[in-house]
Short mmCIF file of C-alpha atoms in Angstrom, two decimals:
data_model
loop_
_atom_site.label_atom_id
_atom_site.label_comp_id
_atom_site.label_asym_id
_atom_site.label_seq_id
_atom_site.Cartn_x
_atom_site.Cartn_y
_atom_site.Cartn_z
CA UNK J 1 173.28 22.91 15.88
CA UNK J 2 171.21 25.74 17.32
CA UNK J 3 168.51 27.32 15.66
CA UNK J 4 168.97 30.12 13.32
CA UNK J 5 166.84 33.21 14.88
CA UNK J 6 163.96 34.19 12.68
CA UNK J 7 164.99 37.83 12.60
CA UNK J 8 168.57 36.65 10.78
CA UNK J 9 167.08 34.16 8.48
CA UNK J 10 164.66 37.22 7.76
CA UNK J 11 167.99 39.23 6.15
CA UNK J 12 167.77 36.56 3.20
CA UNK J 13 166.15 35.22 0.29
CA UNK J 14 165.92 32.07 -1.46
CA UNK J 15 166.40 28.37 -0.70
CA UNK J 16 167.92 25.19 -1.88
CA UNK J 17 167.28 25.94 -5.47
CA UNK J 18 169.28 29.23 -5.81
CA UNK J 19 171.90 29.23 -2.79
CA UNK J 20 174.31 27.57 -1.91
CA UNK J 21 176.56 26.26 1.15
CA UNK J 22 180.43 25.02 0.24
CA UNK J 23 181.79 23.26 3.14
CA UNK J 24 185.57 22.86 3.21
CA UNK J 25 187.65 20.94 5.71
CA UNK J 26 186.54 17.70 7.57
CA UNK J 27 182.92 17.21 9.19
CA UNK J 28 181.01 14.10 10.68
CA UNK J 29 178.13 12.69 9.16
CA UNK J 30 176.01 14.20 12.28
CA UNK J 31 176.74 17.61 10.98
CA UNK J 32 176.31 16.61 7.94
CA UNK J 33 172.40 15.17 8.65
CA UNK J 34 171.66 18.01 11.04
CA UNK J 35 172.40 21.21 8.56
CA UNK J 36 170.41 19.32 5.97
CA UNK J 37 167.63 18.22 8.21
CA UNK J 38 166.07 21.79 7.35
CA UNK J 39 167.76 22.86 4.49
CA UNK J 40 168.05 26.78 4.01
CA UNK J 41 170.28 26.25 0.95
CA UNK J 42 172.14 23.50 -0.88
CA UNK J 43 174.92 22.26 0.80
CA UNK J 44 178.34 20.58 -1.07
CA UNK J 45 180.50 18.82 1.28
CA UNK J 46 184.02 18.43 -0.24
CA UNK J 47 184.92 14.40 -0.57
CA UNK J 48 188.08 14.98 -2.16
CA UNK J 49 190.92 17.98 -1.51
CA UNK J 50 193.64 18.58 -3.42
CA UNK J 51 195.80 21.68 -2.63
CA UNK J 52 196.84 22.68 0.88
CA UNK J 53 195.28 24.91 4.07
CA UNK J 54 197.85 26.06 6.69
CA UNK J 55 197.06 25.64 9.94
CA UNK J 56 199.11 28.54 12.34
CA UNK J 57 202.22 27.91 14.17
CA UNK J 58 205.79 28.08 14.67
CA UNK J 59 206.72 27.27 11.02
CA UNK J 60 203.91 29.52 9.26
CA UNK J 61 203.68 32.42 12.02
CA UNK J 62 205.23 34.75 9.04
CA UNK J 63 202.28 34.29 6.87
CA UNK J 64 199.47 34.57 9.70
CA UNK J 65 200.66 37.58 11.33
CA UNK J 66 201.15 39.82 8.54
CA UNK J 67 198.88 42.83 9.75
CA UNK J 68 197.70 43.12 6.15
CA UNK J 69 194.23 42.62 4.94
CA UNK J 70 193.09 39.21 3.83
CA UNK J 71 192.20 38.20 0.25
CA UNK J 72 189.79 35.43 -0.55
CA UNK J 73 189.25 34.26 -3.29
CA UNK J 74 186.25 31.81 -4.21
CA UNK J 75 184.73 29.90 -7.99
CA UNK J 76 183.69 26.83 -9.14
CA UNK J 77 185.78 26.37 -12.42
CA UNK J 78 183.86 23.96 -15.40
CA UNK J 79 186.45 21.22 -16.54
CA UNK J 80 186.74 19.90 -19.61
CA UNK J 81 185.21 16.38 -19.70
CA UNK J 82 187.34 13.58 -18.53
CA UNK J 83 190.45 15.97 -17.46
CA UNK J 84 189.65 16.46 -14.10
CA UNK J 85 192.40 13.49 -12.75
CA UNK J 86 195.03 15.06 -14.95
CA UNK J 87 194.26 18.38 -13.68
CA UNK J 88 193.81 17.59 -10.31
CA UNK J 89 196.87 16.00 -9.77
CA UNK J 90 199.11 18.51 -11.60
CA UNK J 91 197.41 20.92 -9.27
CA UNK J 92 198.82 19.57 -6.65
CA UNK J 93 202.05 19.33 -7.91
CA UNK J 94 201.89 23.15 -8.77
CA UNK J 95 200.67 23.68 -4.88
CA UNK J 96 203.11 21.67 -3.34
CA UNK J 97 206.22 24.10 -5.14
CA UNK J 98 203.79 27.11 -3.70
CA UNK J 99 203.45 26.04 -0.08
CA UNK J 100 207.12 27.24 0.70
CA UNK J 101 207.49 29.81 -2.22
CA UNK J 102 204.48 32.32 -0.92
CA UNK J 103 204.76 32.29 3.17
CA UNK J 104 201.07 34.73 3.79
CA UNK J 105 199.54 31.71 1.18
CA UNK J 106 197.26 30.24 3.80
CA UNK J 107 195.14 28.13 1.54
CA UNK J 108 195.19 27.27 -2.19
CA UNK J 109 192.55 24.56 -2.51
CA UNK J 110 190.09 22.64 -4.51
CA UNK J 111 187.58 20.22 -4.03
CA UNK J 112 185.91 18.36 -6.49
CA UNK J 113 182.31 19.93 -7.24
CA UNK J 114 178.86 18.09 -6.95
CA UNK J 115 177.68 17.01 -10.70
CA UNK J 116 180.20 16.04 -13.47
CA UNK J 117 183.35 18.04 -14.45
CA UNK J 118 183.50 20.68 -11.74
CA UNK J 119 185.79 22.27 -8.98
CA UNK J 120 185.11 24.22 -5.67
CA UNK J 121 188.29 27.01 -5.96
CA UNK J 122 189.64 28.67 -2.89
CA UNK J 123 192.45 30.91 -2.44
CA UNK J 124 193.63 32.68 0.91
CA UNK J 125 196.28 35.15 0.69
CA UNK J 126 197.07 36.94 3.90
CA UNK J 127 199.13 39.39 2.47
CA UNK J 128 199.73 40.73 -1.46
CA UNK J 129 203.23 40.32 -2.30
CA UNK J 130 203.83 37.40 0.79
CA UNK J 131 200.78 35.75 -0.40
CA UNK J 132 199.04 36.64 -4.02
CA UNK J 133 202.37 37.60 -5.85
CA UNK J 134 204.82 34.48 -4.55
CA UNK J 135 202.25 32.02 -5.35
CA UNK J 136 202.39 32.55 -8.91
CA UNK J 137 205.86 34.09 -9.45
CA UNK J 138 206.78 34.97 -13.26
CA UNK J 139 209.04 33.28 -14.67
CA UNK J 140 208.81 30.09 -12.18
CA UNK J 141 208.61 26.56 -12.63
CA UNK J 142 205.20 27.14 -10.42
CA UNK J 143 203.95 28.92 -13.53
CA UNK J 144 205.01 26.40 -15.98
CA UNK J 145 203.65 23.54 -14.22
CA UNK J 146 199.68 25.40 -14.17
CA UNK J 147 200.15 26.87 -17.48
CA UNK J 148 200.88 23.97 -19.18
CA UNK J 149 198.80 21.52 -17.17
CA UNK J 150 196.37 22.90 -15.48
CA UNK J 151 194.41 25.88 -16.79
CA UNK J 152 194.26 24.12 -20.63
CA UNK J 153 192.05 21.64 -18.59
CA UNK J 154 189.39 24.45 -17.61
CA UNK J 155 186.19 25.40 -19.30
CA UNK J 156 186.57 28.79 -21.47
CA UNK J 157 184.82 31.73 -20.80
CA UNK J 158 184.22 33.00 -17.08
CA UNK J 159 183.75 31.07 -14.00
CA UNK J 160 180.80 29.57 -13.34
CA UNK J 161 180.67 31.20 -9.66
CA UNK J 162 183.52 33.84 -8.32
CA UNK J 163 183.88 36.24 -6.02
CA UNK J 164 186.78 38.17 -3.64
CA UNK J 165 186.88 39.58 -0.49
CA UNK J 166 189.99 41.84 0.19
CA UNK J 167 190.22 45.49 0.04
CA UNK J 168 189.99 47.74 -2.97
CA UNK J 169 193.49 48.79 -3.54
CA UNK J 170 194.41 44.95 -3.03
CA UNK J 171 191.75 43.76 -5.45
CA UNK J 172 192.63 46.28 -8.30
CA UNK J 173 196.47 45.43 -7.81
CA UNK J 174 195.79 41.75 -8.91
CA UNK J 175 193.55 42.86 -11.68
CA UNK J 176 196.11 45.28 -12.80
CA UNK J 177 198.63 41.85 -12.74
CA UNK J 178 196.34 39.77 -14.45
CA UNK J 179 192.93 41.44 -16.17
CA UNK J 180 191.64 37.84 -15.91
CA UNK J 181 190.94 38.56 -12.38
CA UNK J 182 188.53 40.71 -13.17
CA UNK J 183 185.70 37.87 -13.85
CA UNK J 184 185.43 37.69 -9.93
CA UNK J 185 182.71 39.74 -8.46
CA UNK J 186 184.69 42.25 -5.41
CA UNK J 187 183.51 43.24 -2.29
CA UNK J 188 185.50 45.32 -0.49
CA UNK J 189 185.86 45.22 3.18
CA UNK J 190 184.76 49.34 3.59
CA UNK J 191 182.20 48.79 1.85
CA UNK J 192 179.50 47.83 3.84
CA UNK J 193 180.00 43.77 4.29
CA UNK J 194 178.22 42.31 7.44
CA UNK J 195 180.95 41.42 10.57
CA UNK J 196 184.44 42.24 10.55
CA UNK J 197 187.32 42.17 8.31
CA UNK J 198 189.06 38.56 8.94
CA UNK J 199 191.74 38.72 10.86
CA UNK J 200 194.24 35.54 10.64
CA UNK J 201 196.98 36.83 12.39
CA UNK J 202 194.61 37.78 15.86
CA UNK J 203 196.78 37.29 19.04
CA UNK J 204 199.72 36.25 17.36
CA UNK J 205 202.90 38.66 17.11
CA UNK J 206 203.05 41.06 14.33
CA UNK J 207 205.85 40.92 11.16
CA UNK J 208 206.16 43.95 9.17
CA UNK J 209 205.96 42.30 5.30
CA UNK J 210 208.96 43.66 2.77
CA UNK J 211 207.23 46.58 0.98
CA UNK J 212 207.64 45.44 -2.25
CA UNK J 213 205.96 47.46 -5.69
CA UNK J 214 202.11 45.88 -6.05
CA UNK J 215 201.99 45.43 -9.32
#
């Protein structure tokens, strides 16, 4: 891996001990030894993925190339002690019924957490009602199947880690659906974040989602 220039490393503060690095999809053990050969943070490397991320193509072009602005959506979610199996795999039940149900879904995905009794949460939602609002319709079997058998297995009280990325009118539209989404920290994408908004959909041909009411 190259070498991080001193004037970026500079921008931050901190170490091992107070930030963090989640890595999600599949790496070797050489990248593995060489970002922790001169550790800048602690890193998790996820072992075992429940959940789904959509890779683009013919069958999920409709959810890539929505034009709309991204929301992400990160935590690390406390579990009850000894109900991570049962909650694990009825999250994947519950993910497998969303895959087809929200089309601009392009990741809903956990990994288990370093330490006991922990998840890694992340949630990619290309577009509001394509993505955020047909993941989680109401009334759905979708909603049955988490309500009953997955959230009772969290931790109460507010995530342990959270935070979204997505603009502000997005953001305070799920809020507005469910106050609970309030216990993630926003950013907004005006607001001053470093790079560019994401842009999932780049090179690939534009569909115009169904306006549909936000909240």
């Amino acid at each position: 891996l190259p070498a991080v220039p001193a004037d970026l490393a500079a921008c931050y503060a901190g170490g091992p001990e107070s930030d963090f690095c989640v890595v999600w999809g599949g790496c070797d053990a050489a990248v593995k030894e060489a970002l922790e050969a001169d550790p800048k943070c602690k890193y998790e490397f996820g072992t075992e993925t429940r959940g789904f991320l959509k890779s683009p193509g013919a069958e999920t072009a409709a959810g890539f190339a929505t034009g709309s602005p991204p929301m992400i959506w990160i935590s690390k979610r406390k579990i009850k002690p000894g109900m991570l199996p049962f909650g694990g795999t009825h999250f994947q039940y519950g993910t497998d019924m969303m895959y087809p149900a929200a089309p601009a879904a392009l990741g809903i995905a956990e990994i288990t957490a370093d330490g006991p009794d922990a998840t890694w949460s992340l949630r990619v939602f290309n577009d509001y009602n394509m993505g955020f609002k047909a993941h989680f319709p109401v009334p759905s079997c979708i909603l049955c199947r988490m309500a009953f058998n997955v959230i009772p297995t969290w931790e109460p009280g507010k995530f342990a880690v959270g935070y979204n990325f997505s603009s502000k009118e997005y953001i305070e539209a799920a809020v507005a659906s469910n106050p609970g989404n309030a216990s993630y920290t926003p950013y907004f994408y005006a607001a001053g974040l470093i790079g560019p908004e994401p842009d999932f959909g780049k090179g690939m041909t534009l569909t115009a989602p169904k306006p549909m009411d936000m909240h």
